Amino acid sequence: MPSTREVRRRIRSVKNTAQITKAMQMVASSKMRRAQERVEQ
């Protein structure tokens, strides 16, 4: 059974990973939109 400190650290690292993933998705979607606009011109 992991200690509460280890659990808290794990939760924090998972939240950080989720935040990074969200940021990457936002960047990817904006790049995709720009690429589509270029294709439609």
mmCIF file as Biopython writes it, N, C-alpha, C and O atoms, coordinates in Angstrom:
data_model
#
loop_
_atom_site.group_PDB
_atom_site.id
_atom_site.type_symbol
_atom_site.label_atom_id
_atom_site.label_alt_id
_atom_site.label_comp_id
_atom_site.label_asym_id
_atom_site.label_entity_id
_atom_site.label_seq_id
_atom_site.pdbx_PDB_ins_code
_atom_site.Cartn_x
_atom_site.Cartn_y
_atom_site.Cartn_z
_atom_site.occupancy
_atom_site.B_iso_or_equiv
_atom_site.auth_seq_id
_atom_site.auth_asym_id
_atom_site.pdbx_PDB_model_num
ATOM 1   N N  . MET A ? 1  ? 0.848   -1.197 0.000   1.0 0.0 1  A 1 
ATOM 2   C CA . MET A ? 1  ? 0.000   0.000  0.000   1.0 0.0 1  A 1 
ATOM 3   C C  . MET A ? 1  ? 0.887   1.252  0.000   1.0 0.0 1  A 1 
ATOM 4   O O  . MET A ? 1  ? 1.675   1.445  0.926   1.0 0.0 1  A 1 
ATOM 5   N N  . PRO A ? 2  ? 0.770   2.099  -1.020  1.0 0.0 2  A 1 
ATOM 6   C CA . PRO A ? 2  ? 1.614   3.299  -1.069  1.0 0.0 2  A 1 
ATOM 7   C C  . PRO A ? 2  ? 1.208   4.326  -0.017  1.0 0.0 2  A 1 
ATOM 8   O O  . PRO A ? 2  ? 0.046   4.408  0.382   1.0 0.0 2  A 1 
ATOM 9   N N  . SER A ? 3  ? 2.181   5.096  0.416   1.0 0.0 3  A 1 
ATOM 10  C CA . SER A ? 3  ? 1.900   6.122  1.430   1.0 0.0 3  A 1 
ATOM 11  C C  . SER A ? 3  ? 1.109   7.268  0.809   1.0 0.0 3  A 1 
ATOM 12  O O  . SER A ? 3  ? 1.059   7.418  -0.412  1.0 0.0 3  A 1 
ATOM 13  N N  . THR A ? 4  ? 0.489   8.076  1.677   1.0 0.0 4  A 1 
ATOM 14  C CA . THR A ? 4  ? -0.325  9.190  1.164   1.0 0.0 4  A 1 
ATOM 15  C C  . THR A ? 4  ? 0.530   10.183 0.391   1.0 0.0 4  A 1 
ATOM 16  O O  . THR A ? 4  ? 0.058   10.791 -0.570  1.0 0.0 4  A 1 
ATOM 17  N N  . ARG A ? 5  ? 1.788   10.353 0.802   1.0 0.0 5  A 1 
ATOM 18  C CA . ARG A ? 5  ? 2.670   11.281 0.089   1.0 0.0 5  A 1 
ATOM 19  C C  . ARG A ? 5  ? 2.908   10.803 -1.345  1.0 0.0 5  A 1 
ATOM 20  O O  . ARG A ? 5  ? 2.887   11.597 -2.286  1.0 0.0 5  A 1 
ATOM 21  N N  . GLU A ? 6  ? 3.133   9.502  -1.498  1.0 0.0 6  A 1 
ATOM 22  C CA . GLU A ? 6  ? 3.340   8.934  -2.838  1.0 0.0 6  A 1 
ATOM 23  C C  . GLU A ? 6  ? 2.083   9.075  -3.690  1.0 0.0 6  A 1 
ATOM 24  O O  . GLU A ? 6  ? 2.158   9.390  -4.878  1.0 0.0 6  A 1 
ATOM 25  N N  . VAL A ? 7  ? 0.930   8.837  -3.072  1.0 0.0 7  A 1 
ATOM 26  C CA . VAL A ? 7  ? -0.340  8.958  -3.797  1.0 0.0 7  A 1 
ATOM 27  C C  . VAL A ? 7  ? -0.542  10.396 -4.261  1.0 0.0 7  A 1 
ATOM 28  O O  . VAL A ? 7  ? -0.915  10.637 -5.409  1.0 0.0 7  A 1 
ATOM 29  N N  . ARG A ? 8  ? -0.295  11.357 -3.357  1.0 0.0 8  A 1 
ATOM 30  C CA . ARG A ? 8  ? -0.446  12.772 -3.714  1.0 0.0 8  A 1 
ATOM 31  C C  . ARG A ? 8  ? 0.477   13.152 -4.864  1.0 0.0 8  A 1 
ATOM 32  O O  . ARG A ? 8  ? 0.075   13.857 -5.790  1.0 0.0 8  A 1 
ATOM 33  N N  . ARG A ? 9  ? 1.729   12.673 -4.795  1.0 0.0 9  A 1 
ATOM 34  C CA . ARG A ? 9  ? 2.692   12.980 -5.861  1.0 0.0 9  A 1 
ATOM 35  C C  . ARG A ? 9  ? 2.233   12.387 -7.188  1.0 0.0 9  A 1 
ATOM 36  O O  . ARG A ? 9  ? 2.359   13.019 -8.237  1.0 0.0 9  A 1 
ATOM 37  N N  . ARG A ? 10 ? 1.707   11.185 -7.134  1.0 0.0 10 A 1 
ATOM 38  C CA . ARG A ? 10 ? 1.208   10.523 -8.351  1.0 0.0 10 A 1 
ATOM 39  C C  . ARG A ? 10 ? 0.029   11.304 -8.940  1.0 0.0 10 A 1 
ATOM 40  O O  . ARG A ? 10 ? -0.040  11.510 -10.152 1.0 0.0 10 A 1 
ATOM 41  N N  . ILE A ? 11 ? -0.891  11.735 -8.083  1.0 0.0 11 A 1 
ATOM 42  C CA . ILE A ? 11 ? -2.048  12.516 -8.552  1.0 0.0 11 A 1 
ATOM 43  C C  . ILE A ? 11 ? -1.565  13.797 -9.222  1.0 0.0 11 A 1 
ATOM 44  O O  . ILE A ? 11 ? -2.061  14.177 -10.283 1.0 0.0 11 A 1 
ATOM 45  N N  . ARG A ? 12 ? -0.587  14.467 -8.591  1.0 0.0 12 A 1 
ATOM 46  C CA . ARG A ? 12 ? -0.060  15.710 -9.151  1.0 0.0 12 A 1 
ATOM 47  C C  . ARG A ? 12 ? 0.579   15.463 -10.515 1.0 0.0 12 A 1 
ATOM 48  O O  . ARG A ? 12 ? 0.373   16.239 -11.448 1.0 0.0 12 A 1 
ATOM 49  N N  . SER A ? 13 ? 1.355   14.381 -10.632 1.0 0.0 13 A 1 
ATOM 50  C CA . SER A ? 13 ? 2.005   14.107 -11.916 1.0 0.0 13 A 1 
ATOM 51  C C  . SER A ? 13 ? 0.982   13.768 -12.996 1.0 0.0 13 A 1 
ATOM 52  O O  . SER A ? 13 ? 1.160   14.138 -14.156 1.0 0.0 13 A 1 
ATOM 53  N N  . VAL A ? 14 ? -0.081  13.071 -12.624 1.0 0.0 14 A 1 
ATOM 54  C CA . VAL A ? 14 ? -1.142  12.757 -13.590 1.0 0.0 14 A 1 
ATOM 55  C C  . VAL A ? 14 ? -1.837  14.035 -14.038 1.0 0.0 14 A 1 
ATOM 56  O O  . VAL A ? 14 ? -2.135  14.197 -15.221 1.0 0.0 14 A 1 
ATOM 57  N N  . LYS A ? 15 ? -2.100  14.958 -13.088 1.0 0.0 15 A 1 
ATOM 58  C CA . LYS A ? 15 ? -2.724  16.235 -13.441 1.0 0.0 15 A 1 
ATOM 59  C C  . LYS A ? 15 ? -1.828  17.034 -14.370 1.0 0.0 15 A 1 
ATOM 60  O O  . LYS A ? 15 ? -2.307  17.642 -15.328 1.0 0.0 15 A 1 
ATOM 61  N N  . ASN A ? 16 ? -0.519  17.037 -14.091 1.0 0.0 16 A 1 
ATOM 62  C CA . ASN A ? 16 ? 0.417   17.755 -14.960 1.0 0.0 16 A 1 
ATOM 63  C C  . ASN A ? 16 ? 0.415   17.164 -16.360 1.0 0.0 16 A 1 
ATOM 64  O O  . ASN A ? 16 ? 0.425   17.895 -17.350 1.0 0.0 16 A 1 
ATOM 65  N N  . THR A ? 17 ? 0.402   15.837 -16.440 1.0 0.0 17 A 1 
ATOM 66  C CA . THR A ? 17 ? 0.364   15.174 -17.740 1.0 0.0 17 A 1 
ATOM 67  C C  . THR A ? 17 ? -0.914  15.539 -18.487 1.0 0.0 17 A 1 
ATOM 68  O O  . THR A ? 17 ? -0.882  15.782 -19.693 1.0 0.0 17 A 1 
ATOM 69  N N  . ALA A ? 18 ? -2.031  15.577 -17.778 1.0 0.0 18 A 1 
ATOM 70  C CA . ALA A ? 18 ? -3.308  15.937 -18.403 1.0 0.0 18 A 1 
ATOM 71  C C  . ALA A ? 18 ? -3.266  17.366 -18.929 1.0 0.0 18 A 1 
ATOM 72  O O  . ALA A ? 18 ? -3.795  17.655 -20.003 1.0 0.0 18 A 1 
ATOM 73  N N  . GLN A ? 19 ? -2.633  18.263 -18.165 1.0 0.0 19 A 1 
ATOM 74  C CA . GLN A ? 19 ? -2.532  19.662 -18.570 1.0 0.0 19 A 1 
ATOM 75  C C  . GLN A ? 19 ? -1.697  19.784 -19.846 1.0 0.0 19 A 1 
ATOM 76  O O  . GLN A ? 19 ? -2.055  20.527 -20.760 1.0 0.0 19 A 1 
ATOM 77  N N  . ILE A ? 20 ? -0.584  19.052 -19.901 1.0 0.0 20 A 1 
ATOM 78  C CA . ILE A ? 20 ? 0.277   19.066 -21.086 1.0 0.0 20 A 1 
ATOM 79  C C  . ILE A ? 20 ? -0.475  18.515 -22.286 1.0 0.0 20 A 1 
ATOM 80  O O  . ILE A ? 20 ? -0.406  19.075 -23.380 1.0 0.0 20 A 1 
ATOM 81  N N  . THR A ? 21 ? -1.198  17.412 -22.078 1.0 0.0 21 A 1 
ATOM 82  C CA . THR A ? 21 ? -1.967  16.797 -23.159 1.0 0.0 21 A 1 
ATOM 83  C C  . THR A ? 21 ? -3.004  17.760 -23.710 1.0 0.0 21 A 1 
ATOM 84  O O  . THR A ? 21 ? -3.181  17.861 -24.924 1.0 0.0 21 A 1 
ATOM 85  N N  . LYS A ? 22 ? -3.694  18.475 -22.813 1.0 0.0 22 A 1 
ATOM 86  C CA . LYS A ? 22 ? -4.715  19.437 -23.228 1.0 0.0 22 A 1 
ATOM 87  C C  . LYS A ? 22 ? -4.085  20.546 -24.064 1.0 0.0 22 A 1 
ATOM 88  O O  . LYS A ? 22 ? -4.631  20.947 -25.091 1.0 0.0 22 A 1 
ATOM 89  N N  . ALA A ? 23 ? -2.935  21.035 -23.618 1.0 0.0 23 A 1 
ATOM 90  C CA . ALA A ? 23 ? -2.243  22.093 -24.358 1.0 0.0 23 A 1 
ATOM 91  C C  . ALA A ? 23 ? -1.831  21.598 -25.741 1.0 0.0 23 A 1 
ATOM 92  O O  . ALA A ? 23 ? -1.966  22.325 -26.726 1.0 0.0 23 A 1 
ATOM 93  N N  . MET A ? 24 ? -1.333  20.370 -25.819 1.0 0.0 24 A 1 
ATOM 94  C CA . MET A ? 24 ? -0.927  19.804 -27.108 1.0 0.0 24 A 1 
ATOM 95  C C  . MET A ? 24 ? -2.128  19.651 -28.038 1.0 0.0 24 A 1 
ATOM 96  O O  . MET A ? 24 ? -2.015  19.895 -29.239 1.0 0.0 24 A 1 
ATOM 97  N N  . GLN A ? 25 ? -3.273  19.250 -27.495 1.0 0.0 25 A 1 
ATOM 98  C CA . GLN A ? 25 ? -4.486  19.117 -28.304 1.0 0.0 25 A 1 
ATOM 99  C C  . GLN A ? 25 ? -4.922  20.466 -28.856 1.0 0.0 25 A 1 
ATOM 100 O O  . GLN A ? 25 ? -5.344  20.562 -30.009 1.0 0.0 25 A 1 
ATOM 101 N N  . MET A ? 26 ? -4.821  21.509 -28.033 1.0 0.0 26 A 1 
ATOM 102 C CA . MET A ? 26 ? -5.205  22.849 -28.483 1.0 0.0 26 A 1 
ATOM 103 C C  . MET A ? 26 ? -4.294  23.316 -29.616 1.0 0.0 26 A 1 
ATOM 104 O O  . MET A ? 26 ? -4.765  23.888 -30.600 1.0 0.0 26 A 1 
ATOM 105 N N  . VAL A ? 27 ? -2.993  23.074 -29.478 1.0 0.0 27 A 1 
ATOM 106 C CA . VAL A ? 27 ? -2.039  23.447 -30.525 1.0 0.0 27 A 1 
ATOM 107 C C  . VAL A ? 27 ? -2.349  22.678 -31.802 1.0 0.0 27 A 1 
ATOM 108 O O  . VAL A ? 27 ? -2.363  23.252 -32.891 1.0 0.0 27 A 1 
ATOM 109 N N  . ALA A ? 28 ? -2.596  21.379 -31.667 1.0 0.0 28 A 1 
ATOM 110 C CA . ALA A ? 28 ? -2.882  20.547 -32.832 1.0 0.0 28 A 1 
ATOM 111 C C  . ALA A ? 28 ? -4.152  21.007 -33.537 1.0 0.0 28 A 1 
ATOM 112 O O  . ALA A ? 28 ? -4.200  21.043 -34.767 1.0 0.0 28 A 1 
ATOM 113 N N  . SER A ? 29 ? -5.183  21.360 -32.768 1.0 0.0 29 A 1 
ATOM 114 C CA . SER A ? 29 ? -6.439  21.779 -33.398 1.0 0.0 29 A 1 
ATOM 115 C C  . SER A ? 29 ? -6.269  23.108 -34.122 1.0 0.0 29 A 1 
ATOM 116 O O  . SER A ? 29 ? -6.854  23.307 -35.187 1.0 0.0 29 A 1 
ATOM 117 N N  . SER A ? 30 ? -5.475  24.023 -33.561 1.0 0.0 30 A 1 
ATOM 118 C CA . SER A ? 30 ? -5.267  25.302 -34.250 1.0 0.0 30 A 1 
ATOM 119 C C  . SER A ? 30 ? -4.441  25.104 -35.517 1.0 0.0 30 A 1 
ATOM 120 O O  . SER A ? 30 ? -4.690  25.757 -36.530 1.0 0.0 30 A 1 
ATOM 121 N N  . LYS A ? 31 ? -3.457  24.204 -35.465 1.0 0.0 31 A 1 
ATOM 122 C CA . LYS A ? 31 ? -2.673  23.900 -36.673 1.0 0.0 31 A 1 
ATOM 123 C C  . LYS A ? 31 ? -3.563  23.274 -37.744 1.0 0.0 31 A 1 
ATOM 124 O O  . LYS A ? 31 ? -3.442  23.587 -38.929 1.0 0.0 31 A 1 
ATOM 125 N N  . MET A ? 32 ? -4.455  22.388 -37.310 1.0 0.0 32 A 1 
ATOM 126 C CA . MET A ? 32 ? -5.363  21.717 -38.236 1.0 0.0 32 A 1 
ATOM 127 C C  . MET A ? 32 ? -6.280  22.733 -38.913 1.0 0.0 32 A 1 
ATOM 128 O O  . MET A ? 32 ? -6.499  22.675 -40.123 1.0 0.0 32 A 1 
ATOM 129 N N  . ARG A ? 33 ? -6.813  23.664 -38.120 1.0 0.0 33 A 1 
ATOM 130 C CA . ARG A ? 33 ? -7.711  24.682 -38.670 1.0 0.0 33 A 1 
ATOM 131 C C  . ARG A ? 33 ? -6.979  25.532 -39.715 1.0 0.0 33 A 1 
ATOM 132 O O  . ARG A ? 33 ? -7.521  25.820 -40.783 1.0 0.0 33 A 1 
ATOM 133 N N  . ARG A ? 34 ? -5.740  25.930 -39.393 1.0 0.0 34 A 1 
ATOM 134 C CA . ARG A ? 34 ? -4.961  26.731 -40.349 1.0 0.0 34 A 1 
ATOM 135 C C  . ARG A ? 34 ? -4.691  25.952 -41.634 1.0 0.0 34 A 1 
ATOM 136 O O  . ARG A ? 34 ? -4.775  26.505 -42.731 1.0 0.0 34 A 1 
ATOM 137 N N  . ALA A ? 35 ? -4.369  24.674 -41.494 1.0 0.0 35 A 1 
ATOM 138 C CA . ALA A ? 35 ? -4.103  23.839 -42.666 1.0 0.0 35 A 1 
ATOM 139 C C  . ALA A ? 35 ? -5.358  23.714 -43.525 1.0 0.0 35 A 1 
ATOM 140 O O  . ALA A ? 35 ? -5.279  23.777 -44.752 1.0 0.0 35 A 1 
ATOM 141 N N  . GLN A ? 36 ? -6.510  23.537 -42.890 1.0 0.0 36 A 1 
ATOM 142 C CA . GLN A ? 36 ? -7.765  23.422 -43.639 1.0 0.0 36 A 1 
ATOM 143 C C  . GLN A ? 36 ? -8.088  24.724 -44.362 1.0 0.0 36 A 1 
ATOM 144 O O  . GLN A ? 36 ? -8.552  24.704 -45.502 1.0 0.0 36 A 1 
ATOM 145 N N  . GLU A ? 37 ? -7.843  25.857 -43.704 1.0 0.0 37 A 1 
ATOM 146 C CA . GLU A ? 37 ? -8.095  27.151 -44.349 1.0 0.0 37 A 1 
ATOM 147 C C  . GLU A ? 37 ? -7.212  27.317 -45.583 1.0 0.0 37 A 1 
ATOM 148 O O  . GLU A ? 37 ? -7.651  27.837 -46.608 1.0 0.0 37 A 1 
ATOM 149 N N  . ARG A ? 38 ? -5.965  26.869 -45.471 1.0 0.0 38 A 1 
ATOM 150 C CA . ARG A ? 38 ? -5.046  26.948 -46.610 1.0 0.0 38 A 1 
ATOM 151 C C  . ARG A ? 38 ? -5.532  26.081 -47.770 1.0 0.0 38 A 1 
ATOM 152 O O  . ARG A ? 38 ? -5.440  26.483 -48.930 1.0 0.0 38 A 1 
ATOM 153 N N  . VAL A ? 39 ? -6.046  24.901 -47.460 1.0 0.0 39 A 1 
ATOM 154 C CA . VAL A ? 39 ? -6.532  23.986 -48.493 1.0 0.0 39 A 1 
ATOM 155 C C  . VAL A ? 39 ? -7.765  24.570 -49.184 1.0 0.0 39 A 1 
ATOM 156 O O  . VAL A ? 39 ? -7.915  24.445 -50.400 1.0 0.0 39 A 1 
ATOM 157 N N  . GLU A ? 40 ? -8.646  25.207 -48.411 1.0 0.0 40 A 1 
ATOM 158 C CA . GLU A ? 40 ? -9.897  25.727 -48.965 1.0 0.0 40 A 1 
ATOM 159 C C  . GLU A ? 40 ? -9.703  26.964 -49.838 1.0 0.0 40 A 1 
ATOM 160 O O  . GLU A ? 40 ? -10.597 27.313 -50.609 1.0 0.0 40 A 1 
ATOM 161 N N  . GLN A ? 41 ? -8.576  27.623 -49.733 1.0 0.0 41 A 1 
ATOM 162 C CA . GLN A ? 41 ? -8.357  28.839 -50.534 1.0 0.0 41 A 1 
ATOM 163 C C  . GLN A ? 41 ? -8.126  28.519 -51.997 1.0 0.0 41 A 1 
ATOM 164 O O  . GLN A ? 41 ? -7.927  29.427 -52.803 1.0 0.0 41 A 1 
#
